[in-house]
Amino acid sequence: MQQSPVRPPYEPIGAVAAEAPPASQRLLSKLRTRQKVMTAARALFSQHGYEAATIRDIARSAGMSTGAVFANFQDKADLFEAVMAEDFDRVADVMRAAVEATEGQPVADRLSIMFAAAYRDGFTDVPLVQAAVAQSWVHARSAEVRGRNRSKITTGLIGDLLRQASAAGELRADFDVKLISEMLWDAFIGNYRKGAFDGWTAEQQMTRLSDQITVLLAGVRLR
Amino acid sequence: MPEGGMQGVRKQQKEATRQRVVSAARELFEGVGYEETTIRMIAERAGVSVGSVFTTFESKVDIFNHILFQKFELLFGELQRIAPHLKGSCCDRIVSLMSIAYGVECRQLDLMISHLAASHGWPDRIEAENARRHERLVGLFRDCLDHGVRAGELRADADLDLFLETLMAVYLRNYRKAYYERLGAEAMSELIEKQVKLIFEGLRA
């Protein structure tokens, strides 16, 4: 919470109070500032990578002071995490929507549809994903814990599909759901390298992932 | 005066500088991290000028690439030495090779983590060299699979390249667990065994 500014004693308090925006409006404008910083940060992180993007550049691009950036975010790591958390929420949303829209279909199809949506409408900015993956190898342990809690949501959705397929008799009943869910997620993220270095499109990433899904499920299918 | 006269001396000096730069850089990449390390820091630690760092290497990423090359040679040499003595099914062989790799890399885990982090943002020319090293490593696992196909353990029509690519993605991501969960080489070995067994099910003849 930000403290209200100290009023000099000689100012007529009543008049100032009348001009001061109500709390909700102040909150709203704070949120707007925060959003503006995040939009500028997202663009610069994507263009230059995490290390090369500076708070100063981000502030300039958002049209505000570095002080205003620091009023909203502790440091660059905090800002980057906020940007990525937004993307992560979107990925979880499109994956969840795919789970609901594909009920009753074969599990490999459901996974393909789910990941295709995540490539197309979830993590859409390839350089930003690369920056996030790079950062995830070296960020603070506390950030790692928060990151894992986020990916528990997405691997949980994958796990839901696998368990449903198990219940429907498509997959074995006794396999390690968490292990396969994580391996599928690893393959999904791993394909962004191909996007970054080999210029693969979302469709090409998806075609490869469909094949990988076949490989990863082969061992747990009921024949 | 060493062989080669003045030129020989200069060459020796250059090589000594190079080695000092490489070992200083390596300590910094491991201790501080690749991104946080600057050429100035490397020069200071090596006791040479910033200018002489740049006469031996083009840029920071080239020093890093050289260190990764050394790291790879060490790992690859170890795996190559052991590969001919492996016994058991091809699944066992791959698990053994990967376990040895985890053992080697976990002894220099900070460098491995710097490697994996940097690999998402380095220039294409470094990526190309890294990809060639990666292919040589994959080649060792590929040999195990080919052996399995010949021995009738694996389906002859299985897409081995796809299988290997998927396996390598899993193999590399496991280093997260080594780093953040402080899994030792032993626990990493158990983990990869579970994962390899699982995906091998689909390859079985």
PDB file of N, CA, C and O in Angstrom, chain B residues 5-33:
ATOM      1  N   GLY B   5      62.505 -18.672 -31.509  1.00  0.00           N
ATOM      2  CA  GLY B   5      62.962 -17.313 -31.255  1.00  0.00           C
ATOM      3  C   GLY B   5      61.879 -16.420 -30.688  1.00  0.00           C
ATOM      4  O   GLY B   5      60.998 -16.876 -29.952  1.00  0.00           O
ATOM      5  N   MET B   6      61.897 -15.136 -31.035  1.00  0.00           N
ATOM      6  CA  MET B   6      60.954 -14.165 -30.493  1.00  0.00           C
ATOM      7  C   MET B   6      59.501 -14.536 -30.783  1.00  0.00           C
ATOM      8  O   MET B   6      58.621 -14.360 -29.952  1.00  0.00           O
ATOM      9  N   GLN B   7      59.304 -15.046 -31.985  1.00  0.00           N
ATOM     10  CA  GLN B   7      57.935 -15.429 -32.343  1.00  0.00           C
ATOM     11  C   GLN B   7      57.409 -16.522 -31.415  1.00  0.00           C
ATOM     12  O   GLN B   7      56.263 -16.511 -31.023  1.00  0.00           O
ATOM     13  N   GLY B   8      58.327 -17.452 -31.082  1.00  0.00           N
ATOM     14  CA  GLY B   8      57.962 -18.536 -30.173  1.00  0.00           C
ATOM     15  C   GLY B   8      57.590 -17.998 -28.803  1.00  0.00           C
ATOM     16  O   GLY B   8      56.636 -18.449 -28.194  1.00  0.00           O
ATOM     17  N   VAL B   9      58.328 -17.015 -28.343  1.00  0.00           N
ATOM     18  CA  VAL B   9      58.046 -16.408 -27.042  1.00  0.00           C
ATOM     19  C   VAL B   9      56.661 -15.773 -27.057  1.00  0.00           C
ATOM     20  O   VAL B   9      55.851 -15.967 -26.158  1.00  0.00           O
ATOM     21  N   ARG B  10      56.414 -15.017 -28.109  1.00  0.00           N
ATOM     22  CA  ARG B  10      55.121 -14.349 -28.206  1.00  0.00           C
ATOM     23  C   ARG B  10      53.971 -15.364 -28.224  1.00  0.00           C
ATOM     24  O   ARG B  10      52.948 -15.171 -27.600  1.00  0.00           O
ATOM     25  N   LYS B  11      54.220 -16.434 -28.948  1.00  0.00           N
ATOM     26  CA  LYS B  11      53.198 -17.470 -29.059  1.00  0.00           C
ATOM     27  C   LYS B  11      52.916 -18.095 -27.686  1.00  0.00           C
ATOM     28  O   LYS B  11      51.774 -18.331 -27.312  1.00  0.00           O
ATOM     29  N   GLN B  12      54.034 -18.331 -26.966  1.00  0.00           N
ATOM     30  CA  GLN B  12      53.890 -18.910 -25.620  1.00  0.00           C
ATOM     31  C   GLN B  12      53.134 -17.969 -24.684  1.00  0.00           C
ATOM     32  O   GLN B  12      52.280 -18.398 -23.919  1.00  0.00           O
ATOM     33  N   GLN B  13      53.504 -16.684 -24.780  1.00  0.00           N
ATOM     34  CA  GLN B  13      52.837 -15.700 -23.933  1.00  0.00           C
ATOM     35  C   GLN B  13      51.353 -15.656 -24.252  1.00  0.00           C
ATOM     36  O   GLN B  13      50.494 -15.566 -23.375  1.00  0.00           O
ATOM     37  N   LYS B  14      51.052 -15.701 -25.526  1.00  0.00           N
ATOM     38  CA  LYS B  14      49.667 -15.638 -25.958  1.00  0.00           C
ATOM     39  C   LYS B  14      48.887 -16.837 -25.406  1.00  0.00           C
ATOM     40  O   LYS B  14      47.758 -16.694 -24.937  1.00  0.00           O
ATOM     41  N   GLU B  15      49.524 -17.989 -25.454  1.00  0.00           N
ATOM     42  CA  GLU B  15      48.868 -19.204 -24.970  1.00  0.00           C
ATOM     43  C   GLU B  15      48.656 -19.129 -23.450  1.00  0.00           C
ATOM     44  O   GLU B  15      47.615 -19.538 -22.942  1.00  0.00           O
ATOM     45  N   ALA B  16      49.664 -18.568 -22.742  1.00  0.00           N
ATOM     46  CA  ALA B  16      49.546 -18.431 -21.286  1.00  0.00           C
ATOM     47  C   ALA B  16      48.397 -17.486 -20.940  1.00  0.00           C
ATOM     48  O   ALA B  16      47.605 -17.757 -20.030  1.00  0.00           O
ATOM     49  N   THR B  17      48.283 -16.395 -21.670  1.00  0.00           N
ATOM     50  CA  THR B  17      47.182 -15.447 -21.458  1.00  0.00           C
ATOM     51  C   THR B  17      45.848 -16.139 -21.690  1.00  0.00           C
ATOM     52  O   THR B  17      44.910 -16.021 -20.908  1.00  0.00           O
ATOM     53  N   ARG B  18      45.802 -16.868 -22.782  1.00  0.00           N
ATOM     54  CA  ARG B  18      44.585 -17.570 -23.149  1.00  0.00           C
ATOM     55  C   ARG B  18      44.135 -18.504 -22.020  1.00  0.00           C
ATOM     56  O   ARG B  18      42.966 -18.545 -21.650  1.00  0.00           O
ATOM     57  N   GLN B  19      45.093 -19.237 -21.479  1.00  0.00           N
ATOM     58  CA  GLN B  19      44.739 -20.185 -20.417  1.00  0.00           C
ATOM     59  C   GLN B  19      44.287 -19.462 -19.150  1.00  0.00           C
ATOM     60  O   GLN B  19      43.356 -19.909 -18.478  1.00  0.00           O
ATOM     61  N   ARG B  20      44.976 -18.337 -18.851  1.00  0.00           N
ATOM     62  CA  ARG B  20      44.568 -17.566 -17.669  1.00  0.00           C
ATOM     63  C   ARG B  20      43.157 -17.026 -17.850  1.00  0.00           C
ATOM     64  O   ARG B  20      42.344 -17.055 -16.930  1.00  0.00           O
ATOM     65  N   VAL B  21      42.863 -16.530 -19.054  1.00  0.00           N
ATOM     66  CA  VAL B  21      41.531 -15.980 -19.344  1.00  0.00           C
ATOM     67  C   VAL B  21      40.469 -17.074 -19.199  1.00  0.00           C
ATOM     68  O   VAL B  21      39.442 -16.879 -18.563  1.00  0.00           O
ATOM     69  N   VAL B  22      40.773 -18.246 -19.772  1.00  0.00           N
ATOM     70  CA  VAL B  22      39.800 -19.335 -19.745  1.00  0.00           C
ATOM     71  C   VAL B  22      39.512 -19.780 -18.306  1.00  0.00           C
ATOM     72  O   VAL B  22      38.349 -19.940 -17.920  1.00  0.00           O
ATOM     73  N   SER B  23      40.560 -19.917 -17.495  1.00  0.00           N
ATOM     74  CA  SER B  23      40.283 -20.432 -16.144  1.00  0.00           C
ATOM     75  C   SER B  23      39.609 -19.366 -15.280  1.00  0.00           C
ATOM     76  O   SER B  23      38.753 -19.690 -14.449  1.00  0.00           O
ATOM     77  N   ALA B  24      39.975 -18.083 -15.499  1.00  0.00           N
ATOM     78  CA  ALA B  24      39.285 -17.017 -14.754  1.00  0.00           C
ATOM     79  C   ALA B  24      37.813 -16.967 -15.152  1.00  0.00           C
ATOM     80  O   ALA B  24      36.924 -16.856 -14.300  1.00  0.00           O
ATOM     81  N   ALA B  25      37.566 -17.062 -16.450  1.00  0.00           N
ATOM     82  CA  ALA B  25      36.186 -17.005 -16.949  1.00  0.00           C
ATOM     83  C   ALA B  25      35.374 -18.166 -16.397  1.00  0.00           C
ATOM     84  O   ALA B  25      34.231 -18.006 -15.966  1.00  0.00           O
ATOM     85  N   ARG B  26      36.001 -19.327 -16.389  1.00  0.00           N
ATOM     86  CA  ARG B  26      35.300 -20.508 -15.919  1.00  0.00           C
ATOM     87  C   ARG B  26      34.873 -20.356 -14.455  1.00  0.00           C
ATOM     88  O   ARG B  26      33.733 -20.668 -14.083  1.00  0.00           O
ATOM     89  N   GLU B  27      35.788 -19.844 -13.634  1.00  0.00           N
ATOM     90  CA  GLU B  27      35.450 -19.630 -12.222  1.00  0.00           C
ATOM     91  C   GLU B  27      34.293 -18.647 -12.083  1.00  0.00           C
ATOM     92  O   GLU B  27      33.393 -18.838 -11.260  1.00  0.00           O
ATOM     93  N   LEU B  28      34.316 -17.607 -12.897  1.00  0.00           N
ATOM     94  CA  LEU B  28      33.248 -16.600 -12.818  1.00  0.00           C
ATOM     95  C   LEU B  28      31.913 -17.141 -13.338  1.00  0.00           C
ATOM     96  O   LEU B  28      30.862 -16.920 -12.734  1.00  0.00           O
ATOM     97  N   PHE B  29      31.945 -17.863 -14.447  1.00  0.00           N
ATOM     98  CA  PHE B  29      30.712 -18.421 -14.993  1.00  0.00           C
ATOM     99  C   PHE B  29      30.064 -19.369 -13.982  1.00  0.00           C
ATOM    100  O   PHE B  29      28.848 -19.425 -13.853  1.00  0.00           O
ATOM    101  N   GLU B  30      30.929 -20.111 -13.264  1.00  0.00           N
ATOM    102  CA  GLU B  30      30.406 -21.050 -12.267  1.00  0.00           C
ATOM    103  C   GLU B  30      29.917 -20.328 -11.019  1.00  0.00           C
ATOM    104  O   GLU B  30      28.890 -20.668 -10.449  1.00  0.00           O
ATOM    105  N   GLY B  31      30.685 -19.330 -10.595  1.00  0.00           N
ATOM    106  CA  GLY B  31      30.380 -18.682  -9.323  1.00  0.00           C
ATOM    107  C   GLY B  31      29.334 -17.595  -9.432  1.00  0.00           C
ATOM    108  O   GLY B  31      28.404 -17.528  -8.622  1.00  0.00           O
ATOM    109  N   VAL B  32      29.462 -16.754 -10.444  1.00  0.00           N
ATOM    110  CA  VAL B  32      28.577 -15.591 -10.578  1.00  0.00           C
ATOM    111  C   VAL B  32      27.484 -15.834 -11.612  1.00  0.00           C
ATOM    112  O   VAL B  32      26.404 -15.246 -11.536  1.00  0.00           O
ATOM    113  N   GLY B  33      27.773 -16.695 -12.572  1.00  0.00           N
ATOM    114  CA  GLY B  33      26.820 -16.951 -13.658  1.00  0.00           C
ATOM    115  C   GLY B  33      27.292 -16.295 -14.941  1.00  0.00           C
ATOM    116  O   GLY B  33      28.040 -15.320 -14.909  1.00  0.00           O
TER     117      GLY B  33
END
